[in-house]
mmCIF file of C-alpha atoms and ligand atoms in Angstrom:
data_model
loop_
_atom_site.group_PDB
_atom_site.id
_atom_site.type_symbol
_atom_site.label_atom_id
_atom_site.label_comp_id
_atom_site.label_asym_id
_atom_site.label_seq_id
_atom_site.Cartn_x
_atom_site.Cartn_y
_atom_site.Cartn_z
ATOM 1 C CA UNK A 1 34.808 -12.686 6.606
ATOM 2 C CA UNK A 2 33.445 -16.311 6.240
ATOM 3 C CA UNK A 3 29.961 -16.465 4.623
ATOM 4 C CA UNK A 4 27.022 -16.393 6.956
ATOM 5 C CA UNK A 5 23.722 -17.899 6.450
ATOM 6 C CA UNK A 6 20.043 -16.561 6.966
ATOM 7 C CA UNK A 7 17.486 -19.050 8.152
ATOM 8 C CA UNK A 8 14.109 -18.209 5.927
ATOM 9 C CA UNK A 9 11.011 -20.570 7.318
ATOM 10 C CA UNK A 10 7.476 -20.600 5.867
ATOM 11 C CA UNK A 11 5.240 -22.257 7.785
ATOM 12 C CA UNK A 12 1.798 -23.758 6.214
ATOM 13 C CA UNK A 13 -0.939 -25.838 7.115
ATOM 14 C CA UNK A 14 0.422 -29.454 5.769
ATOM 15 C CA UNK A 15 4.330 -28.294 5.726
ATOM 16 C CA UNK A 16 6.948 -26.037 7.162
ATOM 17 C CA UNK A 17 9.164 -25.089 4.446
ATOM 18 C CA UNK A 18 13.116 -24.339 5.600
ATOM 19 C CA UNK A 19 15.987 -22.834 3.917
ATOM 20 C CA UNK A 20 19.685 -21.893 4.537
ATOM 21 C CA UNK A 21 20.123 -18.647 2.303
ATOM 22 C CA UNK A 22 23.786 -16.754 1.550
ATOM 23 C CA UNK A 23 23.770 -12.922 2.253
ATOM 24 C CA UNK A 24 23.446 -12.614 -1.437
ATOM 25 C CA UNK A 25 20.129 -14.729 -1.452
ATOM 26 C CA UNK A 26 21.448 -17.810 -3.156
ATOM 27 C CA UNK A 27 19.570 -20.967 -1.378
ATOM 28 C CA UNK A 28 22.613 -23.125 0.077
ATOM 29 C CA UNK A 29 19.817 -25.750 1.289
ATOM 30 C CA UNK A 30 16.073 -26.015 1.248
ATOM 31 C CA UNK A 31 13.924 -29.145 2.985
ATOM 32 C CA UNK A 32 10.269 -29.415 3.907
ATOM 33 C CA UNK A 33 9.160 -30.956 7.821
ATOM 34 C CA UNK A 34 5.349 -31.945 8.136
ATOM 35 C CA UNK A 35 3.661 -29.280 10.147
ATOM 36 C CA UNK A 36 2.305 -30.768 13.146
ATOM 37 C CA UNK A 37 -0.937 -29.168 14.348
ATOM 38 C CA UNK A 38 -1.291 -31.277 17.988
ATOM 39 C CA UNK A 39 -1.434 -29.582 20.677
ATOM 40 C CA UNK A 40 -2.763 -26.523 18.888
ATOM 41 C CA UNK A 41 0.293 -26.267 16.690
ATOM 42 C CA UNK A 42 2.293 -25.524 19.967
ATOM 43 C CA UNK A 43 5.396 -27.930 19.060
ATOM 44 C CA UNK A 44 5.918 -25.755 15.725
ATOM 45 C CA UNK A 45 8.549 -23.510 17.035
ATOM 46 C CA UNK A 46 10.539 -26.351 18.569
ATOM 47 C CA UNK A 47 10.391 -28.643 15.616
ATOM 48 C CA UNK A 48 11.776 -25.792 13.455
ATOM 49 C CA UNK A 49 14.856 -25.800 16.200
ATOM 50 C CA UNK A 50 15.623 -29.574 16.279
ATOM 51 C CA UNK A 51 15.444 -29.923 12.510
ATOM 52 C CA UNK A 52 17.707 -26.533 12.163
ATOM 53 C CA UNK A 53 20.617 -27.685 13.769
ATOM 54 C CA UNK A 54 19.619 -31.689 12.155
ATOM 55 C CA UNK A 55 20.266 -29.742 8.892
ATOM 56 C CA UNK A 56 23.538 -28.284 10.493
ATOM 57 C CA UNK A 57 24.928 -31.361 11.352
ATOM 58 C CA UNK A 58 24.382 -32.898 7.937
ATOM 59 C CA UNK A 59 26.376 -30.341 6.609
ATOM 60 C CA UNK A 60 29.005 -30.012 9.277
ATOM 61 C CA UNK A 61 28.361 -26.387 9.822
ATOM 62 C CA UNK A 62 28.447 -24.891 13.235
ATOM 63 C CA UNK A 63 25.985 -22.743 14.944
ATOM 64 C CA UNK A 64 27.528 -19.470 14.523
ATOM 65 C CA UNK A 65 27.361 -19.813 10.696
ATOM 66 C CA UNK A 66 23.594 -18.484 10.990
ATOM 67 C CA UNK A 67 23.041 -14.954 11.452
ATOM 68 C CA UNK A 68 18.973 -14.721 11.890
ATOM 69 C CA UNK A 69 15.534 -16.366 11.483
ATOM 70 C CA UNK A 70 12.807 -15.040 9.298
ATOM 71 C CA UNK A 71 9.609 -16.584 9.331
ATOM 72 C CA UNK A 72 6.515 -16.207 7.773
ATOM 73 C CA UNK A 73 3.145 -17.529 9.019
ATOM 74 C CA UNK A 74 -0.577 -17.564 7.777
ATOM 75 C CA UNK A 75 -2.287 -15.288 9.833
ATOM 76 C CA UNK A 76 -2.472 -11.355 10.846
ATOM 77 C CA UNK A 77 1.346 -10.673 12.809
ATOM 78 C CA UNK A 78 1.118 -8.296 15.470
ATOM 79 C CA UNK A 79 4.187 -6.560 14.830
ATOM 80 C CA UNK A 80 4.861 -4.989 18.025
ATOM 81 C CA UNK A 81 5.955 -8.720 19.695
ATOM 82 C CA UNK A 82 6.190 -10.795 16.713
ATOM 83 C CA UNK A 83 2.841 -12.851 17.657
ATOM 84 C CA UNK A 84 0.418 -14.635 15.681
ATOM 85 C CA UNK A 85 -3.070 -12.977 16.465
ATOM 86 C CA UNK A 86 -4.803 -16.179 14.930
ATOM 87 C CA UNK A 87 -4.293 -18.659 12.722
ATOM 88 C CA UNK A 88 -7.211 -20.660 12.136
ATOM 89 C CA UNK A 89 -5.255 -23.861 10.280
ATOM 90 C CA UNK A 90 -2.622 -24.258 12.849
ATOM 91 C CA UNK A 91 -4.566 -23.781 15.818
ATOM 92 C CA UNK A 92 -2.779 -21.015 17.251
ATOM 93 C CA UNK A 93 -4.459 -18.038 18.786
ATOM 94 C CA UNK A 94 -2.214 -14.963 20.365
ATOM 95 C CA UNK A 95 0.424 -17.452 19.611
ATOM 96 C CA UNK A 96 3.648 -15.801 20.587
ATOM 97 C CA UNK A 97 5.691 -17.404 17.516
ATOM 98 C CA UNK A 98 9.323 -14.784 17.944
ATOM 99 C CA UNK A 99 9.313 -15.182 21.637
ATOM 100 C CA UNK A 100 8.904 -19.066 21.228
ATOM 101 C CA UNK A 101 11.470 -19.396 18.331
ATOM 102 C CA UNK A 102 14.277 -16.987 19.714
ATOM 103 C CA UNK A 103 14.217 -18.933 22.643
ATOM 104 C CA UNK A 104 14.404 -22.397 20.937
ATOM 105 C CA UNK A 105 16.972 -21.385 18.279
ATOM 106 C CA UNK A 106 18.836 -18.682 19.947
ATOM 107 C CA UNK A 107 18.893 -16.476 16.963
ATOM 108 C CA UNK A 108 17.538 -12.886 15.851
ATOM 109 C CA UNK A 109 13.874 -13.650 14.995
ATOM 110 C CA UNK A 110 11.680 -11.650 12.205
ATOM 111 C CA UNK A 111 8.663 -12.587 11.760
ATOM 112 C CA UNK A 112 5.512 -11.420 8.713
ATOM 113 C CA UNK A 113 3.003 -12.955 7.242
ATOM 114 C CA UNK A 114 3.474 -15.231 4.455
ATOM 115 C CA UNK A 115 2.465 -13.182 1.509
ATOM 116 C CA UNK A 116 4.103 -10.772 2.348
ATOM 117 C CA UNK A 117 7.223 -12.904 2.348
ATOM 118 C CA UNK A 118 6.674 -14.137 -0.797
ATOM 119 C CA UNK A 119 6.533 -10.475 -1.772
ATOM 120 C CA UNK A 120 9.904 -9.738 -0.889
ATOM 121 C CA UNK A 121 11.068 -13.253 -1.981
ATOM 122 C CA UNK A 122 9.917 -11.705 -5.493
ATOM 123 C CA UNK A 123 11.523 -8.350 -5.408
ATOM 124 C CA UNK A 124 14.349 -9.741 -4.034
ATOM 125 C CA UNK A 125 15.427 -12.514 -6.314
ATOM 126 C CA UNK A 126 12.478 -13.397 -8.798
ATOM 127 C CA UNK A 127 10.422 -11.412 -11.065
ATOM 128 C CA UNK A 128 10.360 -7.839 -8.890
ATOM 129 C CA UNK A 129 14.254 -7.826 -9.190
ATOM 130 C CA UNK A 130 15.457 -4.694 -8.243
ATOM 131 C CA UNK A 131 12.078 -3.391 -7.864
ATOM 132 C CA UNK A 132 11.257 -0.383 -4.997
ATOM 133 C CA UNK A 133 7.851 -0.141 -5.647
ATOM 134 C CA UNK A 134 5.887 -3.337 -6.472
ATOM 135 C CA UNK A 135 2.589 -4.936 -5.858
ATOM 136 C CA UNK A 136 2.467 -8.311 -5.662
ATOM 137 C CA UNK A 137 -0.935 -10.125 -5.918
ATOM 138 C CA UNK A 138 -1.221 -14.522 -5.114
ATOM 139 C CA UNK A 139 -3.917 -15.995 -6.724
ATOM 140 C CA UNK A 140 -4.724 -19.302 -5.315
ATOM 141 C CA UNK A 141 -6.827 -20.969 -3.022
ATOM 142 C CA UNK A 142 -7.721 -17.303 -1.635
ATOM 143 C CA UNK A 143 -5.928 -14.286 -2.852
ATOM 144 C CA UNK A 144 -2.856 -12.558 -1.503
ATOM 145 C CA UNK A 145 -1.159 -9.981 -1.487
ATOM 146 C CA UNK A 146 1.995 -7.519 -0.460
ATOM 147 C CA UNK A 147 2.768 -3.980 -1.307
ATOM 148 C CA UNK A 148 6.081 -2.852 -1.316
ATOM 149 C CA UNK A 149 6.811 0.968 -1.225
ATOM 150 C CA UNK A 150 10.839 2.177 -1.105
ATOM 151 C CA UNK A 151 11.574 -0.940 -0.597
ATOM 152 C CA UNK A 152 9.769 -1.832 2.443
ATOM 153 C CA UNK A 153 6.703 -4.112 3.175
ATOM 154 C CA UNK A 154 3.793 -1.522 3.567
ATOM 155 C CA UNK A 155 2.042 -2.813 7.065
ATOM 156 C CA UNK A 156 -0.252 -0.251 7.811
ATOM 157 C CA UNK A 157 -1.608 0.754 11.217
ATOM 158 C CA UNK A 158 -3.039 -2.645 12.504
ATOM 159 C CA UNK A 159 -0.620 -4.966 10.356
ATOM 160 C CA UNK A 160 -3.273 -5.674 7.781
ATOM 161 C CA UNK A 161 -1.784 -3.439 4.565
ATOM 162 C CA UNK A 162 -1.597 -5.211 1.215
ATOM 163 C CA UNK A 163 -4.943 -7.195 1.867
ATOM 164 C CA UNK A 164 -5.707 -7.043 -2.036
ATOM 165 C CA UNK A 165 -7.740 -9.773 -1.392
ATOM 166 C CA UNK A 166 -10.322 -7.930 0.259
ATOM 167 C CA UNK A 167 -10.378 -5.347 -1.968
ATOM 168 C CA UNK A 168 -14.205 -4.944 -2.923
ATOM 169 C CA UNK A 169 -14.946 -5.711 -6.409
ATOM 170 C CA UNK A 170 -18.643 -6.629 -6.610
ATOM 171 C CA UNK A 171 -20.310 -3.265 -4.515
ATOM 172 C CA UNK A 172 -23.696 -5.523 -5.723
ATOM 173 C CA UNK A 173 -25.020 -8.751 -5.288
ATOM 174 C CA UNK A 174 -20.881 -9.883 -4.388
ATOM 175 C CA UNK A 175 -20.683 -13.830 -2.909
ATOM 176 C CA UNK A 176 -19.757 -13.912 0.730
ATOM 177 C CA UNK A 177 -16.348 -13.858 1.583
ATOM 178 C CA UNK A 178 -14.161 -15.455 4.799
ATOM 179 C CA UNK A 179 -13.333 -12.029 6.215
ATOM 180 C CA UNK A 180 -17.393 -11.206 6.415
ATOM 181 C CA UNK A 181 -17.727 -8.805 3.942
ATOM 182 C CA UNK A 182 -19.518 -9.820 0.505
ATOM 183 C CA UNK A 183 -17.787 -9.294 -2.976
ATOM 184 C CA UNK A 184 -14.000 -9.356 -2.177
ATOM 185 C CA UNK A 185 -12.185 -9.680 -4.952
ATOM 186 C CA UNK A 186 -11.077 -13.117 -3.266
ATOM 187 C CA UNK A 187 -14.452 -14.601 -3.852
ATOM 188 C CA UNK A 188 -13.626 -13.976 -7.538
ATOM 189 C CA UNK A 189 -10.395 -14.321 -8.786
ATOM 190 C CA UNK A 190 -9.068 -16.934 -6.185
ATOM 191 C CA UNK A 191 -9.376 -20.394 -7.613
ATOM 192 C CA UNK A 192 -12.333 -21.218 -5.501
ATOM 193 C CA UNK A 193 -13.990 -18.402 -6.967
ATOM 194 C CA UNK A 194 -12.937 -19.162 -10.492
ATOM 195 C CA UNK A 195 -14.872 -22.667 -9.955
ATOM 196 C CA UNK A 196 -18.011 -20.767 -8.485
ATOM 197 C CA UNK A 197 -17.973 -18.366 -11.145
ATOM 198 C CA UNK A 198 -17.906 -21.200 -13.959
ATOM 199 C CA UNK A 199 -20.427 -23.491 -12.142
ATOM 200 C CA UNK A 200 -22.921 -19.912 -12.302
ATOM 201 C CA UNK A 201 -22.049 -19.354 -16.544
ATOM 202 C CA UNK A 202 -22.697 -23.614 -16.860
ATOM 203 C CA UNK A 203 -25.839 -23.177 -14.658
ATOM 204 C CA UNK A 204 -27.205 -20.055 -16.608
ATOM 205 C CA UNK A 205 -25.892 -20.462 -20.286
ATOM 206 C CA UNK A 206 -27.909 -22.141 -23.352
ATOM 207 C CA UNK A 207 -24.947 -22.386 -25.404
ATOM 208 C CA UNK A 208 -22.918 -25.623 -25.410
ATOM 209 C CA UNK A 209 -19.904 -25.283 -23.632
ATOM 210 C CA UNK A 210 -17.150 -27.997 -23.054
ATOM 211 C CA UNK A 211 -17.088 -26.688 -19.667
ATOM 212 C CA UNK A 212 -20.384 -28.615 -18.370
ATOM 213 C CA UNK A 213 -19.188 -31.644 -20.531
ATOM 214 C CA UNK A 214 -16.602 -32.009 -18.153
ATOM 215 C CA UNK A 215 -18.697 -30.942 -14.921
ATOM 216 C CA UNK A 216 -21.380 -33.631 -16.023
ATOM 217 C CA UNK A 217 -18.569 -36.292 -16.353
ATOM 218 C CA UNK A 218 -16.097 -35.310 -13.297
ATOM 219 C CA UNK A 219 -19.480 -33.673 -11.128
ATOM 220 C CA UNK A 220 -16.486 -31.113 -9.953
ATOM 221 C CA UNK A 221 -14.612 -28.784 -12.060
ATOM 222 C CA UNK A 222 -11.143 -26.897 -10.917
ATOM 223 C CA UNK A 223 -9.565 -23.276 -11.798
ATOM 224 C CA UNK A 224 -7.066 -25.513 -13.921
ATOM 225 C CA UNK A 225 -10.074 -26.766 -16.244
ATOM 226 C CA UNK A 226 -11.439 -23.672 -16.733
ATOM 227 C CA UNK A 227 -7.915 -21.641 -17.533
ATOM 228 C CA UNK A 228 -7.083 -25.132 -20.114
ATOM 229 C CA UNK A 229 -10.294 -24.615 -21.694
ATOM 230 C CA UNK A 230 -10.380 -20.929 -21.856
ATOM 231 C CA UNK A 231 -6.721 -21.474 -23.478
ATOM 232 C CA UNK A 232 -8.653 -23.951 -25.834
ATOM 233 C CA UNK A 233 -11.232 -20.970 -26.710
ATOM 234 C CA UNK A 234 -14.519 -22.478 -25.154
ATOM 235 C CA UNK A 235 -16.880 -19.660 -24.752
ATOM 236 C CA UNK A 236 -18.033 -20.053 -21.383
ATOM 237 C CA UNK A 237 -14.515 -20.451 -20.120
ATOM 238 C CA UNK A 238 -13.282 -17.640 -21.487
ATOM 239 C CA UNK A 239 -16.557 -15.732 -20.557
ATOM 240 C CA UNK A 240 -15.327 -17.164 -16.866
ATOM 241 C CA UNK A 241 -11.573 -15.878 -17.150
ATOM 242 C CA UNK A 242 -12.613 -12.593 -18.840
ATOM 243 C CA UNK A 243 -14.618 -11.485 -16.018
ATOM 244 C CA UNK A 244 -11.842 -12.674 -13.216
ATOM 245 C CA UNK A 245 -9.165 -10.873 -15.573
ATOM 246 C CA UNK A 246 -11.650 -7.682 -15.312
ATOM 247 C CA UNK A 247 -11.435 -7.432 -11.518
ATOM 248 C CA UNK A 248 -8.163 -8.470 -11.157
ATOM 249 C CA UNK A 249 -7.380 -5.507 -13.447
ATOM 250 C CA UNK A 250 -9.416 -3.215 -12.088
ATOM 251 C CA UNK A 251 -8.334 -3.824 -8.902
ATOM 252 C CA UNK A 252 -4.699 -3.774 -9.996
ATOM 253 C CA UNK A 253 -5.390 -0.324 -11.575
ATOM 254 C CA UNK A 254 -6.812 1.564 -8.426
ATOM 255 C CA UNK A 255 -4.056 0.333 -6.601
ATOM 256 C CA UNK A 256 -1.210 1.337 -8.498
ATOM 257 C CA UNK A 257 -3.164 4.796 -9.318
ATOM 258 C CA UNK A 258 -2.402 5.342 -5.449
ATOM 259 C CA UNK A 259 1.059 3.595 -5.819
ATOM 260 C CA UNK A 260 2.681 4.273 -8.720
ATOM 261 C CA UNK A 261 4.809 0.929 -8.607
ATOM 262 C CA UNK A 262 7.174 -0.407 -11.054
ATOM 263 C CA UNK A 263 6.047 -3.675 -11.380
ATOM 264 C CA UNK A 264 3.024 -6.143 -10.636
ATOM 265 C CA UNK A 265 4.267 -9.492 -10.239
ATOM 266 C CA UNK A 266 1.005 -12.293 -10.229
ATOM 267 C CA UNK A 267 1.937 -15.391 -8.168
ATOM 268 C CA UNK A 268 0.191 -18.611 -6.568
ATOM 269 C CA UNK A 269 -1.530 -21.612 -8.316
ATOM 270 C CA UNK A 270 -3.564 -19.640 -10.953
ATOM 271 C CA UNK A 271 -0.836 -17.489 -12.416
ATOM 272 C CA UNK A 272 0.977 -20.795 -13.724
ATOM 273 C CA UNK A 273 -2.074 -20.224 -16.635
ATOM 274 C CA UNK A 274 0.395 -17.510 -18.176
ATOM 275 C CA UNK A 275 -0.342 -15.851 -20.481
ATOM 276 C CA UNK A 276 -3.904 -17.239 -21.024
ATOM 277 C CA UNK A 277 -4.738 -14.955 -17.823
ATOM 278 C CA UNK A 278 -1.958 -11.894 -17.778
ATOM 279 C CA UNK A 279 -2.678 -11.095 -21.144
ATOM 280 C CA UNK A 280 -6.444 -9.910 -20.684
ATOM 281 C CA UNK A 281 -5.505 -8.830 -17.134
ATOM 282 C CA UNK A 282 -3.144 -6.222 -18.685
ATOM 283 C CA UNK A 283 -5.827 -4.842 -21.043
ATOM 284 C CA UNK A 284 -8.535 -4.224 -18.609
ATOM 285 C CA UNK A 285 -5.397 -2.721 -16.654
ATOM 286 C CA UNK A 286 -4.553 -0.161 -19.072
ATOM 287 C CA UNK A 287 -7.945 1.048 -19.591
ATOM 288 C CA UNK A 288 -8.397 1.585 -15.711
ATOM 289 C CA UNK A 289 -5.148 3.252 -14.550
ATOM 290 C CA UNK A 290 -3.911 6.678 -14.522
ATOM 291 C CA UNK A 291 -1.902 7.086 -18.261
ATOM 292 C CA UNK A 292 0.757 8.167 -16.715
ATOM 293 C CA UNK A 293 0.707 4.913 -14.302
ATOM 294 C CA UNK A 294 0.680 2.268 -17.154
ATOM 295 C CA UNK A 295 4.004 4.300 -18.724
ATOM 296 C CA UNK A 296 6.461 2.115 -18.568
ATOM 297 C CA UNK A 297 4.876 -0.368 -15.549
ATOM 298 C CA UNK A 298 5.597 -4.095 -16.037
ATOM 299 C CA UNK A 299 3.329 -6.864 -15.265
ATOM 300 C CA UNK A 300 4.587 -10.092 -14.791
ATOM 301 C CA UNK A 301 4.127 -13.237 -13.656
ATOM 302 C CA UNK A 302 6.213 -14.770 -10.852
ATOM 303 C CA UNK A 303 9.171 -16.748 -11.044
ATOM 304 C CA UNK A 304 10.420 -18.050 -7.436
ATOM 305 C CA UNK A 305 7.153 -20.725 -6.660
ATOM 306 C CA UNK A 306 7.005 -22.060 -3.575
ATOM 307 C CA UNK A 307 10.436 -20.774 -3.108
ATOM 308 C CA UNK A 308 9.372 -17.308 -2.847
ATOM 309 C CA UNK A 309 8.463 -17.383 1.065
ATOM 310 C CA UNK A 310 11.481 -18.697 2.344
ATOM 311 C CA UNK A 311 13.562 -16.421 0.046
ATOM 312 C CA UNK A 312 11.988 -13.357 1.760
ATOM 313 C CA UNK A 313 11.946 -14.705 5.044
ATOM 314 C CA UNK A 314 15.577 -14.765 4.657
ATOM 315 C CA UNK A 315 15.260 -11.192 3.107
ATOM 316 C CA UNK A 316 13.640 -10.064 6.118
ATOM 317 C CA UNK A 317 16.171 -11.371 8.273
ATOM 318 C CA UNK A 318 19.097 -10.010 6.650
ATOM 319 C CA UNK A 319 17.432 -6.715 6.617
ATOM 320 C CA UNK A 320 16.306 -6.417 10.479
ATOM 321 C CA UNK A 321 19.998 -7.587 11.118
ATOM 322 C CA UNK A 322 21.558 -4.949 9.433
ATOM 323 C CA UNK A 323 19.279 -2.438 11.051
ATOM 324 C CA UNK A 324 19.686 -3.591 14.295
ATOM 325 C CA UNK A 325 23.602 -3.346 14.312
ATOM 326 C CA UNK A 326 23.185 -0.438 11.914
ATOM 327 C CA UNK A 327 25.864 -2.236 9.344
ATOM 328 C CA UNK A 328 25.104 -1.078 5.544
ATOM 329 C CA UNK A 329 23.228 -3.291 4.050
ATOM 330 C CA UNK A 330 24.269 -3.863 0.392
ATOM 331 C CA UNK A 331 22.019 -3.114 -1.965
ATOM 332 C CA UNK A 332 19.191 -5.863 -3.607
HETATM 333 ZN ZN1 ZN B 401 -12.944 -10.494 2.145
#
């Protein structure tokens, strides 16, 4: 049979990312549209549609060579209709994003959220390869996360499962976070919370530290500083990274104690620090978990990027496909 292709979207606040992806996960295409947010974000859908079969044109492929759309959005997915309950960037509220896109495209829809996607993006073709059971953990602007268990993206009973973000690190005295509660893990190992953490240490600390050199000149300071100085051994820095690398293991640790998984695979912005931050994050790891959950457990940082969402989006689709028509699905 002629190859078909999945469609895997990621949409974001600034751009919709798009790719055509083989049955076997190779990217045949990927492009970028802007997102646009008039209208309460309500043109998304059909801008994904028009610049789907722009991109089919270009490469004189018909229609019928896509099988299904996956699409992952920021925001909590009610999974019974494939809507957006909110999401706050876009504008949408109880936006119904599968109805909307089936329509416009005419194809299979799938929808999750977008770290979750990036989840399976991982353990499909980057650094979960192969992987059943994985936890997969996005450190960036806020934290993010998926659990996968069998194989399958653990949702929970109102959608909201692998929230690792809001795991609750600090039970004391813990910085406010954007979901209400106070000491997420968010508000510490997300970037923003790297900066807060390293404007408290240049705040409270006597000791010289190249850390409010820069602060003083710049009068800002980014997770990137902090990780390049902590790399360049400035105390305070790596006082700031030790203590992020602490809750991010423990965190890890409790979760894979109820898990078991087979790999951790770090993603977003903050993991590009390497080893600089998975090194001390697997040594406060193995002194939290279960022995027999740090045998043989490998945790790793991810390899797919910003490449990761679309990949599972197209993951998603392939799957849902195959269970709909009940053909085998071959294996990851
Ligand atoms: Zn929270």
């Amino acid at each position: 049979m002629e190859e078909r292709w999945l469609v895997g979207v990621d949409i974001g606040g600034t751009t919709i990312k798009l790719a055509f992806v083989t049955e076997d996960g190779e990217v045949v295409t990927k492009w970028e549209i802007p997102t646009d947010k008039c209208e309460n974000g309500h043109r998304i859908p059909t801008d994904i549609a028009i610049s789907i079969d722009q991109k089919l044109l270009e490469l004189n492929s018909p229609k019928e060579k896509l099988l299904a759309l996956g699409v992952g959005a920021p925001g909590p997915v009610n999974f019974t209709d494939g809507s957006i309950e909110v999401a706050v960037n876009l504008g949408w509220e109880h936006f119904p994003l599968k109805a909307l896109l089936e329509k416009e495209t005419a194809l299979p829809v799938v929808v999750d959220n977008d770290a979750n996607l990036a989840a399976l993006g991982e353990m499909w073709k980057g650094a979960g390869a192969g992987a059943n059971d994985m936890i997969f953990v996005t450190l960036g602007t806020g934290v993010g996360g998926g659990i996968i268990s069998n194989g399958k993206i653990v949702h929970g009973l109102n959608g909201a499962g692998g929230e690792i973000g809001h795991i609750t690190s600090k039970i004391k005295d813990g910085a406010s976070c954007n979901c209400g509660k106070k000491g997420c893990l968010e508000t510490i190992a997300s970037a923003t919370g790297i900066v807060r953490l390293a404007l408290e240490e240049v705040s409270t600390t006597a000791e010289p530290t190249r850390l409010r050199d820069v602060f003083e000149q710049t009068q800002s300071l980014t997770a990137k500083d902090i990780l390049d100085l902590a790399k360049e051994e400035d105390g305070a820095a790596k006082k700031v990274i030790d203590e992020v690398a602490l809750y991010l293991g423990l965190a890890l640790a409790n979760l894979a104690n109820g898990l078991n998984p087979e790999k951790i695979v770090i993603g977003g912005g903050v993991s590009k620090a390497g080893d600089a931050i998975l090194a001390p994050i697997k040594e406060y790891f193995v002194s939290f978990a279960f022995p027999k959950v740090s045998e043989g457990i490998e945790i790793t940082i991810a390899t797919l990027g910003n490449d990761a969402g679309v990949i599972g989006a197209a993951w998603l689709a392939k799957t849902s496909v195959t269970a709909n028509t009940g053909v085998t699905t071959n294996t990851v």
